[in-house]
Coordinates of N, CA and C in Angstrom, one line a residue:
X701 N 54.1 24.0 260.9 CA 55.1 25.0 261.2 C 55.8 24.6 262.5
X702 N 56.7 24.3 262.5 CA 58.2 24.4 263.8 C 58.0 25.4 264.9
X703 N 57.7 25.7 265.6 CA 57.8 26.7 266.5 C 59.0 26.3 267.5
X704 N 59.8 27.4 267.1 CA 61.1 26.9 268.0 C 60.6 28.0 269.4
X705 N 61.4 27.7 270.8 CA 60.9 28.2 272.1 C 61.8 29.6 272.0
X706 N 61.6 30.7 272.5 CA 61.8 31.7 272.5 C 62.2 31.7 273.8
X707 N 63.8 32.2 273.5 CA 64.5 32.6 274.5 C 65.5 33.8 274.9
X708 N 65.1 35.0 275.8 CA 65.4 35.9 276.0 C 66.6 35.9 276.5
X709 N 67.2 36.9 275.8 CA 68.8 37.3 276.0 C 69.0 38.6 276.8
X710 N 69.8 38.3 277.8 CA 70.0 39.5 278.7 C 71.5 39.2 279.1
X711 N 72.2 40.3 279.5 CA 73.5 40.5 279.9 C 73.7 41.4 280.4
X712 N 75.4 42.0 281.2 CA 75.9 43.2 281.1 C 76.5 43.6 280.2
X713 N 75.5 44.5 279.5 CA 76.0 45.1 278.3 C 76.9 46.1 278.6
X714 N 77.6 46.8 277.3 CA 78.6 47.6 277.3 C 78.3 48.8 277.2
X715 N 78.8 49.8 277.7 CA 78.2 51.2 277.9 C 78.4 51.6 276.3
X716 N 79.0 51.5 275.3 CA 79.2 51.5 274.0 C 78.0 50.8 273.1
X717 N 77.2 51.0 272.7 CA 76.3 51.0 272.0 C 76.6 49.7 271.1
X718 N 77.8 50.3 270.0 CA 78.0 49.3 269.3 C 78.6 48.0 269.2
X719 N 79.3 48.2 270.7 CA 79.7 47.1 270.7 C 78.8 46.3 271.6
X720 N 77.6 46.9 272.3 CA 77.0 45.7 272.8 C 75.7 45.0 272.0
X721 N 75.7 46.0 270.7 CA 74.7 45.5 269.9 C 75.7 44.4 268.9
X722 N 76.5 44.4 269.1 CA 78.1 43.4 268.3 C 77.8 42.0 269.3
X723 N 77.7 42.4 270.8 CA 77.8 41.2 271.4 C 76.5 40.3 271.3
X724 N 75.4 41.5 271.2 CA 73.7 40.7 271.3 C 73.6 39.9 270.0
X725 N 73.8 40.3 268.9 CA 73.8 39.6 267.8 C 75.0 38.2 267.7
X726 N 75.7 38.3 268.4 CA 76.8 37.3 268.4 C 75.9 36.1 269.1
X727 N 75.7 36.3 270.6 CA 74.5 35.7 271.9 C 73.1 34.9 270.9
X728 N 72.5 36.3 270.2 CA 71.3 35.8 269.3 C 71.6 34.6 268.4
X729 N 72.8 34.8 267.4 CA 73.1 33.7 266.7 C 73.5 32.6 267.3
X730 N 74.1 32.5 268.4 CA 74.5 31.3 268.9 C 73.1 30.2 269.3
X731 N 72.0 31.2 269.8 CA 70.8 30.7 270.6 C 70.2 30.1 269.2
X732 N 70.3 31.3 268.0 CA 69.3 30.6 266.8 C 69.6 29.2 266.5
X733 N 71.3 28.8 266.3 CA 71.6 28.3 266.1 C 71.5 26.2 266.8
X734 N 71.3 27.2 268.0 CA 71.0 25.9 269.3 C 69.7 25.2 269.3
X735 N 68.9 26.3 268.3 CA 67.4 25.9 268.1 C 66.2 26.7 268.9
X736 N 66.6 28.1 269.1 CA 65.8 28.9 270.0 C 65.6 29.9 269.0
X737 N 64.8 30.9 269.4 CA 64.1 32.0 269.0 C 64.5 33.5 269.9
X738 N 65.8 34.0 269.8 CA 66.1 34.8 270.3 C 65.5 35.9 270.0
X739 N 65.3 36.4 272.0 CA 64.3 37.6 272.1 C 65.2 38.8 272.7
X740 N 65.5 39.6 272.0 CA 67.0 40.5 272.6 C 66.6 41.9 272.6
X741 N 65.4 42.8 273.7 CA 65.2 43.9 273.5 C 66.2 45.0 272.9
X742 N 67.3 44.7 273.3 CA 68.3 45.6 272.9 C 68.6 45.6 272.0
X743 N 68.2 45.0 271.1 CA 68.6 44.9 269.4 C 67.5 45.3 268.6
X744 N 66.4 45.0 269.1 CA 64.9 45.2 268.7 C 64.2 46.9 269.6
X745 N 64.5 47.0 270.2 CA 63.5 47.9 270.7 C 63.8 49.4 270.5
X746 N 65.5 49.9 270.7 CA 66.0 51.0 270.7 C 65.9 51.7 268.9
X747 N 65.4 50.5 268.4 CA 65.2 51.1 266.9 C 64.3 52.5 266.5
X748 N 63.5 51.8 267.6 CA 62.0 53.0 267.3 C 61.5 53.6 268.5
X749 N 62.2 53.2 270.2 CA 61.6 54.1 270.8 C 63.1 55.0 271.2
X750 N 62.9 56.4 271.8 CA 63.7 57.0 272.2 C 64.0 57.4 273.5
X751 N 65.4 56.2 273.9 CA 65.9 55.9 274.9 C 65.7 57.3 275.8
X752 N 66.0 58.6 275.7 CA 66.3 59.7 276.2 C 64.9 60.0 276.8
X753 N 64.0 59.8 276.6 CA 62.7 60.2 276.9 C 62.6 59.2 277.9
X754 N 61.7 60.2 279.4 CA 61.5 59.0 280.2 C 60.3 58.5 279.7
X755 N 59.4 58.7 279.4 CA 57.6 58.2 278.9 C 58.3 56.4 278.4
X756 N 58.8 57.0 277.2 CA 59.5 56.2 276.1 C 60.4 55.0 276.9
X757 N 61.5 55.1 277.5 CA 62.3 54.1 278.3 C 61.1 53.5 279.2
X758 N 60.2 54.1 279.8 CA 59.6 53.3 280.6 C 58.9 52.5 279.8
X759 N 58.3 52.8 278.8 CA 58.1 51.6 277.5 C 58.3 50.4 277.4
X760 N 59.6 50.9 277.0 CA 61.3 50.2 276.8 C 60.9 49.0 278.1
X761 N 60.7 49.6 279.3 CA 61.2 48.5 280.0 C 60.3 47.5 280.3
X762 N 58.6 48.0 279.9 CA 57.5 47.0 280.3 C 57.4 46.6 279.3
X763 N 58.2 46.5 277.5 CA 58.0 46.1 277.0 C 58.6 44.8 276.8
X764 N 60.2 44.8 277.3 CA 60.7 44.5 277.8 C 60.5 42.7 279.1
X765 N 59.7 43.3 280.0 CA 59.3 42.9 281.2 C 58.3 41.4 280.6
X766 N 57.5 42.5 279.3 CA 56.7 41.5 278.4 C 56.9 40.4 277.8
X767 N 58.1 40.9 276.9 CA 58.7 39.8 276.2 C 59.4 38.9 276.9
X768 N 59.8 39.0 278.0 CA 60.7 37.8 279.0 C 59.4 37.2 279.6
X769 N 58.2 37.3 280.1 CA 57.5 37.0 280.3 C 57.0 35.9 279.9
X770 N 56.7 36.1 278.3 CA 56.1 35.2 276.7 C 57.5 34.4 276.6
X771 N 58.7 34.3 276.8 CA 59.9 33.3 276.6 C 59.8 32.2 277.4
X772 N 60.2 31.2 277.2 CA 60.2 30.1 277.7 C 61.4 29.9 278.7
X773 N 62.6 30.6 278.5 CA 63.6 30.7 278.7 C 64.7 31.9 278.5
X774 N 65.0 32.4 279.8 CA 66.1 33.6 280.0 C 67.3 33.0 280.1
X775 N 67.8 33.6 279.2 CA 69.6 33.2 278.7 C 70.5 34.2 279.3
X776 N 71.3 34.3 280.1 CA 72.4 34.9 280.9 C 73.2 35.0 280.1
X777 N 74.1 35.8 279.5 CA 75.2 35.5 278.6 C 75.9 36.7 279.2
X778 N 77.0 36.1 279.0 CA 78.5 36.8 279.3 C 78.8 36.3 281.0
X779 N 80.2 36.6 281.3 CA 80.0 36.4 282.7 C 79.9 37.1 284.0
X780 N 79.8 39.2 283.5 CA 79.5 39.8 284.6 C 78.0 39.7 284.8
X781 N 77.7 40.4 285.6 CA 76.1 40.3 286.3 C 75.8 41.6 286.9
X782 N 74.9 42.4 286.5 CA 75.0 43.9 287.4 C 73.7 44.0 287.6
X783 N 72.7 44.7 288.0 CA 71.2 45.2 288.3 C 70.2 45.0 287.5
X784 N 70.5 44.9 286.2 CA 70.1 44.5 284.8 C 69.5 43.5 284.5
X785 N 70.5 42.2 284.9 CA 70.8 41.2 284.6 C 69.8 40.2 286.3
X786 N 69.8 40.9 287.1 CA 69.5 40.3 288.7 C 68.0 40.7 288.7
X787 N 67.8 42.0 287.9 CA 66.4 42.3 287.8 C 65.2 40.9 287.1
X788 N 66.1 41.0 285.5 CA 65.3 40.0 284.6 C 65.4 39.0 285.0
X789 N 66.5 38.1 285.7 CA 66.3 37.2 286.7 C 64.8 36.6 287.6
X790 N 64.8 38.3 288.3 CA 63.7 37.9 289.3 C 62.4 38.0 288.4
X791 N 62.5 38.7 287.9 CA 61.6 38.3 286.8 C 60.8 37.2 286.1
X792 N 61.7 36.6 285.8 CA 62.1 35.3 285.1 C 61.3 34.4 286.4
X793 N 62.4 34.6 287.2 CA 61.5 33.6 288.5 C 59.7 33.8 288.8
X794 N 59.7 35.2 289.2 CA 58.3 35.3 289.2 C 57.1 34.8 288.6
X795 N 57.5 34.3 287.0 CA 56.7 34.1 286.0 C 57.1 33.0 285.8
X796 N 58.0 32.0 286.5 CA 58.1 30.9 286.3 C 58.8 30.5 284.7
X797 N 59.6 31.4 284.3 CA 60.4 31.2 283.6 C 62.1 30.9 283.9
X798 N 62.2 29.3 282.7 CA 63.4 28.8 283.4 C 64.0 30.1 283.0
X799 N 65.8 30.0 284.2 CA 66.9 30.3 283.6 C 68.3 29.7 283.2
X800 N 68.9 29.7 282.3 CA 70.1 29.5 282.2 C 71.2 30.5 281.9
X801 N 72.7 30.0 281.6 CA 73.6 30.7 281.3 C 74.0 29.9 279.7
X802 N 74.5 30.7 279.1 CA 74.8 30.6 277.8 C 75.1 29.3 277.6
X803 N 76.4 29.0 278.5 CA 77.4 27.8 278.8 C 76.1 26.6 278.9
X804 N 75.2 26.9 279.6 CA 73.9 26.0 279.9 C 73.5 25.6 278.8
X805 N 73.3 26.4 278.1 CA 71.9 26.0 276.8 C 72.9 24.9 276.0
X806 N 74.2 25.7 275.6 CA 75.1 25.1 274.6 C 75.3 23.4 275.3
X807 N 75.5 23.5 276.4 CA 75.9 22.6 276.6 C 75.0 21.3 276.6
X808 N 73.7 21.7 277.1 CA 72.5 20.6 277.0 C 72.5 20.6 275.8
X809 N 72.6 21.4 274.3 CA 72.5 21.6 273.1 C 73.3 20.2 272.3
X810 N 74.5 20.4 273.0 CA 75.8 19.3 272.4 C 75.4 18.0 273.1
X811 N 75.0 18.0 274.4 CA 74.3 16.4 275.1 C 73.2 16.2 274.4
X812 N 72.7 16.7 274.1 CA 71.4 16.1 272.9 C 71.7 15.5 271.7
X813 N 73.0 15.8 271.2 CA 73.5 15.9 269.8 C 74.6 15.5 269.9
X814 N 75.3 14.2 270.9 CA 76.9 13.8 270.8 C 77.6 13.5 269.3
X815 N 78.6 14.6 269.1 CA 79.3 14.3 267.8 C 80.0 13.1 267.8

């Protein structure tokens, strides 16, 4: 079996629901495609727990905290940056997980693979 490296997608998302679950799946595909295993709480998690509840969101966030933890790599995508995005960072550092930016992965992706 292949085990491709799982790599966690984080951004500033959109206060619009749908369009930031438009953009995570866009981010996800590009990473599948690069040869990663996208890990995108925001597409996965708000299915079944309920955001409104604090019990529940604090869940949400150590669930969260978990899965970037288990990735081998945190993917920055898009180009703002807000509290979100600076949290899973330090995160990421703490646990000694690399990070990059989208532009990063793709680009080592295409230097591996000169057309």
């Amino acid at each position: 079996m292949n085990h491709k490296p799982w790599a966690y997608v984080t951004a500033t998302w959109s206060a619009d629901r749908n369009r930031a679950k438009r953009s995570a799946k866009r981010y996800c595909r590009k990473l599948y495609e690069a040869g990663y295993t996208p890990i995108c709480p925001l597409l996965l998690l708000p299915e079944f727990i309920d955001m409104t509840s604090a019990d529940e969101f604090k869940d949400y966030m150590d669930m969260s905290e978990d899965m970037l933890r288990r990735s081998r790599l945190l993917v920055v995508c898009g180009t703002a940056v807000d509290e979100t995005v600076l949290t899973d960072i330090a995160i990421a550092n703490r646990f000694h997980v690399a990070s990059s930016t989208m532009r990063g992965v793709l680009g080592v992706d295409k230097s591996k693979n000169p057309e």
